[in-house]
Short mmCIF file of C-alpha atoms in Angstrom, two decimals:
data_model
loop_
_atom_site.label_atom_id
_atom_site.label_comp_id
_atom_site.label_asym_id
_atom_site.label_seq_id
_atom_site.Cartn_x
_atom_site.Cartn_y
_atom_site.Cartn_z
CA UNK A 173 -13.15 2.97 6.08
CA UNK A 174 -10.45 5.28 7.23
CA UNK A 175 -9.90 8.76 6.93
CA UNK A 176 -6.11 10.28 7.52
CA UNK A 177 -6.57 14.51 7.90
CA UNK A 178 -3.62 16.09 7.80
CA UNK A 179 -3.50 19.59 9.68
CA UNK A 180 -2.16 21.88 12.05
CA UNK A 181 -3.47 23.62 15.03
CA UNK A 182 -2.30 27.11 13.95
CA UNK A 183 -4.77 26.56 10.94
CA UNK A 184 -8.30 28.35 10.64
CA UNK A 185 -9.61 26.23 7.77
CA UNK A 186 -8.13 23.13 9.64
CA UNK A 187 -10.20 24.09 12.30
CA UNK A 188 -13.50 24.90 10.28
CA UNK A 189 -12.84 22.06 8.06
CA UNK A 190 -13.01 20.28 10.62
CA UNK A 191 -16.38 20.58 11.34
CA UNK A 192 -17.25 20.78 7.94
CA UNK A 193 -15.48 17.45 7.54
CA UNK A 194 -17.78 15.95 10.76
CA UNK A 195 -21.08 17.36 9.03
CA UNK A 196 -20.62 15.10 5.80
CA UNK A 197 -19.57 12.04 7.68
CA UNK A 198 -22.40 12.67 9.83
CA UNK A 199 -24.63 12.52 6.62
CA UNK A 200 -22.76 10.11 5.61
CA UNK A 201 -23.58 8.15 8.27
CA UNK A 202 -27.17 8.72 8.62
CA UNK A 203 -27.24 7.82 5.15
CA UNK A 204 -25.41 4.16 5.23
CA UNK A 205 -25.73 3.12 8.68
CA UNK A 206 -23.54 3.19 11.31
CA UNK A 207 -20.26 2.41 9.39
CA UNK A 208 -16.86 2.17 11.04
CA UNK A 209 -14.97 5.05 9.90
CA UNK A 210 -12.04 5.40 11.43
CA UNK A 211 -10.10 9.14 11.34
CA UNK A 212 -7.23 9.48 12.26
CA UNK A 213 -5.03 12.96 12.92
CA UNK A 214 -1.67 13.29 10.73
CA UNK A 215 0.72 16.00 11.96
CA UNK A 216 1.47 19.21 8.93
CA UNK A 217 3.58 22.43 10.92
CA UNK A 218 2.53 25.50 8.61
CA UNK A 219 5.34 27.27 10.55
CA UNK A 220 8.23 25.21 11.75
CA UNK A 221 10.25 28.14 12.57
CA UNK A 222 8.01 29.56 14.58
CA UNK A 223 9.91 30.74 17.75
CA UNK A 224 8.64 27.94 20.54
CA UNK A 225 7.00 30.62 22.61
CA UNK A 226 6.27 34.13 21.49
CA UNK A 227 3.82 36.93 22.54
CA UNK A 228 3.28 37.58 18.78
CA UNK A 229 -0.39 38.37 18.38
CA UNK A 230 -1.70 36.58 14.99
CA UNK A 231 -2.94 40.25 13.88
CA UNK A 232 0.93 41.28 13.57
CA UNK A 233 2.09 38.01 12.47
CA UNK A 234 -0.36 38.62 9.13
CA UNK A 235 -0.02 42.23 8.56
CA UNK A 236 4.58 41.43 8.55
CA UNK A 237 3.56 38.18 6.23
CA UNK A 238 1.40 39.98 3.67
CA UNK A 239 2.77 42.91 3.94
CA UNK A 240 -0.73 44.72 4.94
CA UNK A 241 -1.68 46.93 7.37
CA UNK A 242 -3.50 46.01 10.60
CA UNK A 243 -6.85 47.05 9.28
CA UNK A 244 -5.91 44.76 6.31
CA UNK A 245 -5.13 41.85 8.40
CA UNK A 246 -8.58 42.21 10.40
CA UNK A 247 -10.32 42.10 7.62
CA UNK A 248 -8.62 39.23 6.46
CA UNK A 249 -9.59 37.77 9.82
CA UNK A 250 -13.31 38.56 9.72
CA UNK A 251 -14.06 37.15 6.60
CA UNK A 252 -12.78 33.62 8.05
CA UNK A 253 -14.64 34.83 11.23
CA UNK A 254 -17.93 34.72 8.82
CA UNK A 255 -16.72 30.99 7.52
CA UNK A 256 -16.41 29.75 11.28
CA UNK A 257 -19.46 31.35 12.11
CA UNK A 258 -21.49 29.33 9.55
CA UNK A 259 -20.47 26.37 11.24
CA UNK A 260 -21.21 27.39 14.29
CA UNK A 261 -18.09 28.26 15.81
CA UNK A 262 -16.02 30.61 17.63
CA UNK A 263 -13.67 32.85 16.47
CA UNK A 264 -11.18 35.39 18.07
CA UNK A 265 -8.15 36.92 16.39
CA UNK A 266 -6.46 38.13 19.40
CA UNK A 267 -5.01 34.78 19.25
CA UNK A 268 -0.93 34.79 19.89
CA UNK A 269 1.36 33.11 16.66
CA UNK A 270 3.54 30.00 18.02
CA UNK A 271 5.08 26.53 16.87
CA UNK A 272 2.77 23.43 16.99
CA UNK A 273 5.58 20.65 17.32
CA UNK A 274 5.14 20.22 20.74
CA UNK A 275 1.20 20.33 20.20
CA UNK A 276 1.98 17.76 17.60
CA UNK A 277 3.47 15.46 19.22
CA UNK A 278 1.13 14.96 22.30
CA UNK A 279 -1.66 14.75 19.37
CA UNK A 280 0.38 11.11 18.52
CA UNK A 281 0.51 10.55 22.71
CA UNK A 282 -3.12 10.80 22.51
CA UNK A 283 -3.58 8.53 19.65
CA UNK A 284 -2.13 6.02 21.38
CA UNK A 285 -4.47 6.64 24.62
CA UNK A 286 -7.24 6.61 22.10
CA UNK A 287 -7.88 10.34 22.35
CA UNK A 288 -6.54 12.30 19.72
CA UNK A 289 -9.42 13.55 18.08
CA UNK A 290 -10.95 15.29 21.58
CA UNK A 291 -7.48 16.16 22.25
CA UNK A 292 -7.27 18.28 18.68
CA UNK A 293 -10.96 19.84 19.17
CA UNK A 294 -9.57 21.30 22.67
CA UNK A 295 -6.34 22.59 21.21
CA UNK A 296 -8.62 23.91 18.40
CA UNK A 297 -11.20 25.66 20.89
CA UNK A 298 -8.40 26.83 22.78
CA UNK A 299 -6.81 28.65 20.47
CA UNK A 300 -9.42 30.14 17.79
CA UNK A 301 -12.41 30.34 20.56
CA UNK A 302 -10.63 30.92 23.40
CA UNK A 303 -7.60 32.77 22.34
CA UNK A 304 -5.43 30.83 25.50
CA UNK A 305 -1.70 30.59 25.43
CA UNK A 306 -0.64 27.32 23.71
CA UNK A 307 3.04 27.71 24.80
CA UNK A 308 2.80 28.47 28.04
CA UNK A 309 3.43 24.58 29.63
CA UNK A 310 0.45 24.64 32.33
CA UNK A 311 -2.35 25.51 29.86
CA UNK A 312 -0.94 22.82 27.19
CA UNK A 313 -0.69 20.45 30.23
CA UNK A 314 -4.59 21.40 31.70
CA UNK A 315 -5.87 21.04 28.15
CA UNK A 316 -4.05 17.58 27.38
CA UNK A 317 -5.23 16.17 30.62
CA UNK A 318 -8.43 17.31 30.35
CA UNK A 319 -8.61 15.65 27.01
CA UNK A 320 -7.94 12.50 29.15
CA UNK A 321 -3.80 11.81 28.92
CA UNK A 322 -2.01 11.27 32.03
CA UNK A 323 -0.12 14.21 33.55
CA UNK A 324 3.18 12.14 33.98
CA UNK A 325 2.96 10.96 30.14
CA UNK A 326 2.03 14.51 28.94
CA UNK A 327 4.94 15.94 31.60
CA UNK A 328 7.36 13.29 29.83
CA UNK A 329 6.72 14.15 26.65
CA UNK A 330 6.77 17.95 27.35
CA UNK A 331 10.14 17.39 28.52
CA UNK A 332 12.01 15.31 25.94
CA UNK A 333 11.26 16.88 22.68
CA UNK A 334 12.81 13.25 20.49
CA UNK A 335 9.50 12.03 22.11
CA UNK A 336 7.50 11.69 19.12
CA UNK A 337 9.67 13.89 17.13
CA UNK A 338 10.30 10.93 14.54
CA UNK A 339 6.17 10.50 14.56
CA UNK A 340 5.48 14.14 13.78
CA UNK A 341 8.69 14.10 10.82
CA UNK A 342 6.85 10.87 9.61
CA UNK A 343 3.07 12.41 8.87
CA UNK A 344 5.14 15.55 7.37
CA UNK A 345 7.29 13.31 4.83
CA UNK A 346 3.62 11.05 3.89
CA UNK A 347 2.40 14.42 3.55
CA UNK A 348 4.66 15.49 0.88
CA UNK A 349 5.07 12.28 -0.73
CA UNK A 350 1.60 13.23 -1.74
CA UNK A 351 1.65 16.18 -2.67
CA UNK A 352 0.25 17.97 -0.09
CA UNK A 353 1.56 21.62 -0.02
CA UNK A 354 -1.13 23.18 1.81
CA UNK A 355 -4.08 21.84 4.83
CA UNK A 356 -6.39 20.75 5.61
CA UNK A 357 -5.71 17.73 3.47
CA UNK A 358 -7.80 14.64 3.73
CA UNK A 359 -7.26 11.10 2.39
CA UNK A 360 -10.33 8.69 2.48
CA UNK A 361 -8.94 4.67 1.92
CA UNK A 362 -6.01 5.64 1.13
CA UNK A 363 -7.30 6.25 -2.40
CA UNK A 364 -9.27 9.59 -2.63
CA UNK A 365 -7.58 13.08 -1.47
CA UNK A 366 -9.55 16.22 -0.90
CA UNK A 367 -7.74 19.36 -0.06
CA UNK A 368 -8.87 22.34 1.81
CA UNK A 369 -11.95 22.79 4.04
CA UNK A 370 -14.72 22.23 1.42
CA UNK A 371 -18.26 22.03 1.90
CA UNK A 372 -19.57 19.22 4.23
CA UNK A 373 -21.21 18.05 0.63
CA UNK A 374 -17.77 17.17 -0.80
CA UNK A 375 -16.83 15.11 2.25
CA UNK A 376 -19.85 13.39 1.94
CA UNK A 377 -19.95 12.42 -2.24
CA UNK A 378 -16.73 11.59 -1.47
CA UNK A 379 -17.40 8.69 1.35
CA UNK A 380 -19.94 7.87 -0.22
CA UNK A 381 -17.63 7.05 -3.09
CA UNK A 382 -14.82 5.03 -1.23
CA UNK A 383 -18.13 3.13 0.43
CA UNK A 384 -19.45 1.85 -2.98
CA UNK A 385 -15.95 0.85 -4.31
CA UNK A 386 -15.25 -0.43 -0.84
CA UNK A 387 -15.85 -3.45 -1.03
CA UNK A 388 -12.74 -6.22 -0.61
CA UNK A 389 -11.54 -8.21 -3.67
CA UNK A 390 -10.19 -11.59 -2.59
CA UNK A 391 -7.05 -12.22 -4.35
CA UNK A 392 -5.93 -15.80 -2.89
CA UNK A 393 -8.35 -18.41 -1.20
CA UNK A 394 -8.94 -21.47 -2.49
CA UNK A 395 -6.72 -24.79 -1.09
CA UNK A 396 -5.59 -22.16 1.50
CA UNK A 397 -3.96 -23.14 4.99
CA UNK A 398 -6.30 -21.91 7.01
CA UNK A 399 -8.13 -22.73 9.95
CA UNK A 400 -11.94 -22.65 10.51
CA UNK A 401 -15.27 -24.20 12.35
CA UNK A 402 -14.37 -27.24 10.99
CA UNK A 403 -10.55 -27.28 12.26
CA UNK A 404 -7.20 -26.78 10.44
CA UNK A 405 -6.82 -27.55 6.35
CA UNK A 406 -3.96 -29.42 5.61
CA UNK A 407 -3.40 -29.30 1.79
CA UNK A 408 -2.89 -32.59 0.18
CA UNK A 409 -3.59 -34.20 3.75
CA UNK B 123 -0.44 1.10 3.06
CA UNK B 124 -1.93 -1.18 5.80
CA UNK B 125 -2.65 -4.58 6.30
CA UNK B 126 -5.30 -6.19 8.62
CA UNK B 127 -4.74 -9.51 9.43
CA UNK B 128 -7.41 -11.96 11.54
CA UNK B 129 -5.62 -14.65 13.71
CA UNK B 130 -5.89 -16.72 16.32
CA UNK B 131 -3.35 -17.45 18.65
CA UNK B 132 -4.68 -21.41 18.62
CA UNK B 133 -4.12 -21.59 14.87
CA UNK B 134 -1.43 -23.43 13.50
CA UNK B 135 -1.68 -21.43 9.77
CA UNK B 136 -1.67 -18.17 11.38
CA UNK B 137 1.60 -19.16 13.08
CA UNK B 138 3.06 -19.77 9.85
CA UNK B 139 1.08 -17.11 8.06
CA UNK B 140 2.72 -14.65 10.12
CA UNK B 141 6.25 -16.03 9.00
CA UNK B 142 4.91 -16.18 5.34
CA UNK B 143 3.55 -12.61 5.53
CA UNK B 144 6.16 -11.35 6.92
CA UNK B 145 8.59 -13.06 4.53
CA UNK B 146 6.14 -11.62 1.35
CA UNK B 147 6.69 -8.16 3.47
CA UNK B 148 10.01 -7.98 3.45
CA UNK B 149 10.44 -9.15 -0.06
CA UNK B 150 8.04 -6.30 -1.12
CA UNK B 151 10.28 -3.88 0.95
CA UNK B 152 13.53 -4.95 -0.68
CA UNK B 153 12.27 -3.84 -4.16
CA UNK B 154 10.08 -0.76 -3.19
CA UNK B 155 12.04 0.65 -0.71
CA UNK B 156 11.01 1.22 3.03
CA UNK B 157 7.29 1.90 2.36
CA UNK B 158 5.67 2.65 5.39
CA UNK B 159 3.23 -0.50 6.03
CA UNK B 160 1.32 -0.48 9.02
CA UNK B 161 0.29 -3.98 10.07
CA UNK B 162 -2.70 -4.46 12.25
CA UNK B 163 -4.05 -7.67 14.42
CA UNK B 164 -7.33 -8.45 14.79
CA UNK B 165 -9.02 -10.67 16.90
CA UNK B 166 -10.65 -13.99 15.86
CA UNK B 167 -11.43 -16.79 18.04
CA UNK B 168 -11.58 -20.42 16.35
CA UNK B 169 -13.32 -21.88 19.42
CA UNK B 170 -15.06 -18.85 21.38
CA UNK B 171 -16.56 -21.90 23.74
CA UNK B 172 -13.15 -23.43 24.68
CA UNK B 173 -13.42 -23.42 28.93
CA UNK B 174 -10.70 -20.59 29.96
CA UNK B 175 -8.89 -22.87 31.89
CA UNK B 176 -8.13 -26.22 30.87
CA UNK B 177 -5.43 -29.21 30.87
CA UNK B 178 -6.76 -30.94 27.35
CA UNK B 179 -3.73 -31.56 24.97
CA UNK B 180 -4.35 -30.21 21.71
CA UNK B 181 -4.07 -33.79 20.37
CA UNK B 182 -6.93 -35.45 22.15
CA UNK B 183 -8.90 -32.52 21.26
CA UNK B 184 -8.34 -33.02 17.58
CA UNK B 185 -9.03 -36.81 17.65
CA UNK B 186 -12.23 -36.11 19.77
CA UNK B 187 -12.76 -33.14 16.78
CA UNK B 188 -12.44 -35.35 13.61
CA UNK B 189 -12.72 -38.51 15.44
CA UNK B 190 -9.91 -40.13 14.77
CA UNK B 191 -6.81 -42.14 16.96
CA UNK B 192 -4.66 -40.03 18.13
CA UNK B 193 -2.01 -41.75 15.96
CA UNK B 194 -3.70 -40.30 13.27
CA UNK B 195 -4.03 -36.64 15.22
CA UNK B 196 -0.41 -37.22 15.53
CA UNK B 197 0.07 -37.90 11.68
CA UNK B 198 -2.30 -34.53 11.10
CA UNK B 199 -0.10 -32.65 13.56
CA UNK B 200 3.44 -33.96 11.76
CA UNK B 201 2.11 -32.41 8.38
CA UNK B 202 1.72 -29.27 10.35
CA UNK B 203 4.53 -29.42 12.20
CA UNK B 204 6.33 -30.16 8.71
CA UNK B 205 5.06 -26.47 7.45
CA UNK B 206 6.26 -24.70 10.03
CA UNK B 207 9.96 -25.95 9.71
CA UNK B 208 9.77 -24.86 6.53
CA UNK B 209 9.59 -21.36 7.76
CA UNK B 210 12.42 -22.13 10.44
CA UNK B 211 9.48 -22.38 13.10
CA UNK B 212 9.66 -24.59 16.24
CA UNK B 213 6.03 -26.57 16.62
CA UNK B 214 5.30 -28.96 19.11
CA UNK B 215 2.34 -30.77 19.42
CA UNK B 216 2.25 -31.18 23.12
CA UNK B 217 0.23 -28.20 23.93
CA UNK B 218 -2.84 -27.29 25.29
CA UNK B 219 -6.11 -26.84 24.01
CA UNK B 220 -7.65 -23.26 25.16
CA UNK B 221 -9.53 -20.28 25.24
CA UNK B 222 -7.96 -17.26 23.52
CA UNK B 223 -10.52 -14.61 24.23
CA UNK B 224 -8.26 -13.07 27.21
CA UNK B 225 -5.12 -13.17 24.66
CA UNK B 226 -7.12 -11.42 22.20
CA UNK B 227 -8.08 -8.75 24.77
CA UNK B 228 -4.52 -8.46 25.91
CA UNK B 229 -4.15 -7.88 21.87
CA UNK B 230 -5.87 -4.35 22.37
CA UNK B 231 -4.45 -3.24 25.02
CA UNK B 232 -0.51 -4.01 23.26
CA UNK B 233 -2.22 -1.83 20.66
CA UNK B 234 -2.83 1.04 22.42
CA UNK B 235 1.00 0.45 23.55
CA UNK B 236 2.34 -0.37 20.17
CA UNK B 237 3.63 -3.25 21.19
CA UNK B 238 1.02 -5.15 19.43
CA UNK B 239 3.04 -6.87 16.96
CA UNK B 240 5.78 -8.36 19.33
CA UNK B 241 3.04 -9.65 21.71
CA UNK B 242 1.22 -11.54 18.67
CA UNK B 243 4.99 -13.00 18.00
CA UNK B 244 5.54 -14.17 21.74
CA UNK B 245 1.93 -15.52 22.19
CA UNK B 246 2.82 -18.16 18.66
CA UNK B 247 6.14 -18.66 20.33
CA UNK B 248 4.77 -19.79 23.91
CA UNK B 249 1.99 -21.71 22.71
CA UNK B 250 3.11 -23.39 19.62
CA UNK B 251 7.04 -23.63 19.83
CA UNK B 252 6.84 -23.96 23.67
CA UNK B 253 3.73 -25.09 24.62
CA UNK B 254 3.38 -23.28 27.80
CA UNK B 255 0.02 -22.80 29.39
CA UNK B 256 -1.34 -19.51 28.23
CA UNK B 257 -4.28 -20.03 30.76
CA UNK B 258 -1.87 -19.38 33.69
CA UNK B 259 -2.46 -16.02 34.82
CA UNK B 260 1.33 -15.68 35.63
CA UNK B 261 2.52 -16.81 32.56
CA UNK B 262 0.62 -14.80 30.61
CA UNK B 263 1.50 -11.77 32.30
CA UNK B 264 5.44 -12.59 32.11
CA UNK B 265 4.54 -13.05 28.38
CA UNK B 266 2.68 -9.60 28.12
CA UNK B 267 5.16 -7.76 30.65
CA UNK B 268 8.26 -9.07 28.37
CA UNK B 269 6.30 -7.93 25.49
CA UNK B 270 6.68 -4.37 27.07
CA UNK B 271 3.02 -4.26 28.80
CA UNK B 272 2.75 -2.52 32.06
CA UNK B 273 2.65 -4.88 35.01
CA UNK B 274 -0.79 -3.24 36.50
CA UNK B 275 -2.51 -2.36 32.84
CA UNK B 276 -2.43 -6.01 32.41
CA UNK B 277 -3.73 -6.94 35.72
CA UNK B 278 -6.60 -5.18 35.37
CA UNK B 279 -7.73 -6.04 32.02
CA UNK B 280 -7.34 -9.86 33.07
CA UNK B 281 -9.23 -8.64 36.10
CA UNK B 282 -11.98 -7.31 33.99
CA UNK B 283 -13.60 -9.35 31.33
CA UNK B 284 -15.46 -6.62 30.13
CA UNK B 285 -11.78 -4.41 29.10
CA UNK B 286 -11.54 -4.26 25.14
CA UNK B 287 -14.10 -7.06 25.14
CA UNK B 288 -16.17 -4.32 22.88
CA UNK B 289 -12.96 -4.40 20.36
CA UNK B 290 -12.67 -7.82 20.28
CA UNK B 291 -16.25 -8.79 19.43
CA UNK B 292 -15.85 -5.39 17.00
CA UNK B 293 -12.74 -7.15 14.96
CA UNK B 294 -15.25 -10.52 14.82
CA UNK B 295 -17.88 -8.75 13.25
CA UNK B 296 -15.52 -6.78 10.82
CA UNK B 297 -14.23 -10.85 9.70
CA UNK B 298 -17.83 -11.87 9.41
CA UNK B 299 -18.82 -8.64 7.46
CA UNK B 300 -15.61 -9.45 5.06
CA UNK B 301 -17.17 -13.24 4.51
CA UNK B 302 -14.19 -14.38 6.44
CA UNK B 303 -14.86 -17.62 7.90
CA UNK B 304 -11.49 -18.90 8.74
CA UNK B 305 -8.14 -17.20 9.45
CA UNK B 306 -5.23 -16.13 8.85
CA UNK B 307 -7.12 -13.67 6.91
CA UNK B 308 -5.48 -11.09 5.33
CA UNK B 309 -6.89 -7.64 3.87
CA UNK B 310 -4.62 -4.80 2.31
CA UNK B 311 -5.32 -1.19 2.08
CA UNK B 312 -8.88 -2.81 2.65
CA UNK B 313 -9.31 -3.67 -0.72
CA UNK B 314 -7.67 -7.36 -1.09
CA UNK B 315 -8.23 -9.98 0.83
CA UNK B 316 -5.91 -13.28 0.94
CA UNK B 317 -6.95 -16.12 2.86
CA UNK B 318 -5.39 -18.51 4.70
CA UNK B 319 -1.39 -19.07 5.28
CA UNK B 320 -0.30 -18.86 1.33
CA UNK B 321 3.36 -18.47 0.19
CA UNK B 322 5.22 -15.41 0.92
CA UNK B 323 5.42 -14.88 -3.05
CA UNK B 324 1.94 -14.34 -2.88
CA UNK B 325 1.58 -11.88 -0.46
CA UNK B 326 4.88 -10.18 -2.08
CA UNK B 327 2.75 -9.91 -5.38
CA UNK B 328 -0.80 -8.68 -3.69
CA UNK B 329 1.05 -6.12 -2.00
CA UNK B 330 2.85 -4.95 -4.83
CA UNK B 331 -0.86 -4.58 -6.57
CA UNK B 332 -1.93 -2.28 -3.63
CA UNK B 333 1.13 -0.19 -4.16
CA UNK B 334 0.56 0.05 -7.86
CA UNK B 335 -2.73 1.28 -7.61
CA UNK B 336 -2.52 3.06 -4.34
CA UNK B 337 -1.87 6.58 -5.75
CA UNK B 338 -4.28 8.70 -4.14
CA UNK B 339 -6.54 10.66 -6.59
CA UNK B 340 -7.41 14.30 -5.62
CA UNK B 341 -11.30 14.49 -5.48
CA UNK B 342 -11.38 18.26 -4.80
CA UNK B 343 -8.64 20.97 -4.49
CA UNK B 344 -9.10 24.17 -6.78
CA UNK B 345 -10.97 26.89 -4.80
CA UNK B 346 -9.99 25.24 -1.85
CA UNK B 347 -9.70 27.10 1.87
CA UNK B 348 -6.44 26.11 2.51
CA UNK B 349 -3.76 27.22 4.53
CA UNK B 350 0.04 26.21 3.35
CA UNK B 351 3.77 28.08 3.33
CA UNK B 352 1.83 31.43 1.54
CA UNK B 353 -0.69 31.70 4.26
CA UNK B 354 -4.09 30.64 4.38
CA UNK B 355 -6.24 31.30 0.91
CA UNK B 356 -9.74 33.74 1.21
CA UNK B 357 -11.42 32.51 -1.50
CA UNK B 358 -13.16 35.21 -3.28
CA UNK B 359 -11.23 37.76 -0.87
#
């Protein structure tokens, strides 16, 4: 099975979904056996215009957006403080408001070093537990080395922003063509979406679901070409 | 959508397969537009005991197989030979009989690289339409190298039997789970399975049945904690 979750960093219920998401493939799991589910990270900006770096703390950011006062905006903040909380996690909302392209695309340099999902937990910690600076170069590079890229790869792709560009624009434009307005969003086979951080239960009816209908239908066998144990067919031989 | 296909780089029908597939592929593309199918390889070794080195032409090996003359191997190999012309496909049947397990490990590590595809494509064209000796350490790192591998990543997976051994065996398992007993086998948005090398029109057709039904249904959305171009939703707030 595979699972495509498409989601941004600057995201709060991208973040707690995630764990939510982790709980019900966990049960999932535990349930079925140990069945090869494959996730896999898809790139959503909720801000594209974001300025690249900014000292904007989140707090402001909301209050300008909604229209609400600073008060307002906390309280907006606490009440997803309470939702990370019941899963366990951190939560600050000194955080500072940037642009995730960048972010983005080393997620796609770690999928192809086989890292992307520990790659989008640290950028996750880093910004809602830790509150660090994700546009400031040397704590982007420290995480994404940490996460276990190579500093001249992340250094190269920090430095030519076409690298991966055309990756990031891809996951956006699948995104869209279905549907998908808002994250998290998550796609199981291809076949079943589920949008928003819902309750580890959902993820898990919903594996559960793609598992019983998983299974593959063979369309064309028969006086096949194919090779086996006992050598090559050759049809009409 | 995605397509797993199980090959061997010693079969003759996955040679052509490929061509066939990729014929069905392109057909599919010309009427549906550029749909974004992502083809993957996986391993699957015909004759996991084959020695790793070894100077036995492919024809004794098949009369020694199905005991017969090699005038009769010859006749088999003509047939064969026959097929692949009539995908425009260079086939000669003066080349060696070997392991693939290295090949197939090289396979991985082009995947990590993206290069995965190209490599599959230059491994057929050495061994079947060139019939150079893939058990030569220096040919098959010219092979790999051309096929845009690094130099010293490849050296040290052929160095270490051990390096994406794990996937390999994984990808054998996965065939065995599917009741896949020969290859080319093909699966599609792993839900339809086609074996062996069939016509490109069928492959054409099973792929437009994926894309027909391949509209992803929403399993939960509503209430959802979601974040999108408004902001991020407080249920109940």
């Amino acid at each position: 099975m595979r699972v495509d979750i498409w989601s941004d960093i600057a995201c709060p219920w991208c973040y707690i979904g995630k764990a939510r998401f982790e709980a019900g493939l966990a049960a999932f799991a535990q349930r079925n056996g140990n069945h090869d589910v494959e996730v896999v990270h898809r790139s959503f900006e909720l801000d594209p215009k974001a300025p690249a770096a900014t000292d904007l703390p989140v707090l402001d950011m909301l209050s300008a957006k909604y229209g609400v006062s600073r008060t307002q905006a906390e309280a907006m903040e606490a009440r997803v403080a309470d939702a990370a909380a019941g899963e366990g996690l951190d939560y600050r909302s000194d955080r500072i408001h940037g642009n995730t392209f960048d972010l983005h695309r080393l997620l796609h340099l770690a999928k192809a070093h086989v890292v992307q999902d520990a790659l989008l937990g640290a950028f996750y910690r880093a910004n809602f537990a830790e509150a660090r600076p994700l546009a400031d170069p040397a704590v982007l590079t420290g995480i994404a080395v940490a996460a276990g890229l190579p500093a001249d790869e992340v250094a190269r792709v920090l430095a030519d922003p076409g690298a991966y560009a055309q990756e990031v624009r891809a996951d956006e434009r699948a995104a869209a063509e279905l549907g998908a307005t808002g994250v998290p969003f998550f796609v199981i086979d291809r076949k079943y979406g589920i949008s928003g951080g819902q309750p580890a239960e959902v993820f898990r009816q919903a594996l559960e679901r793609a598992h019983a209908d998983g299974a593959v239908r063979v369309l064309a066998a028969g006086e096949a070409e194919v090779c086996g144990d006992e050598g090559c067919a050759v049809p009409g031989a």
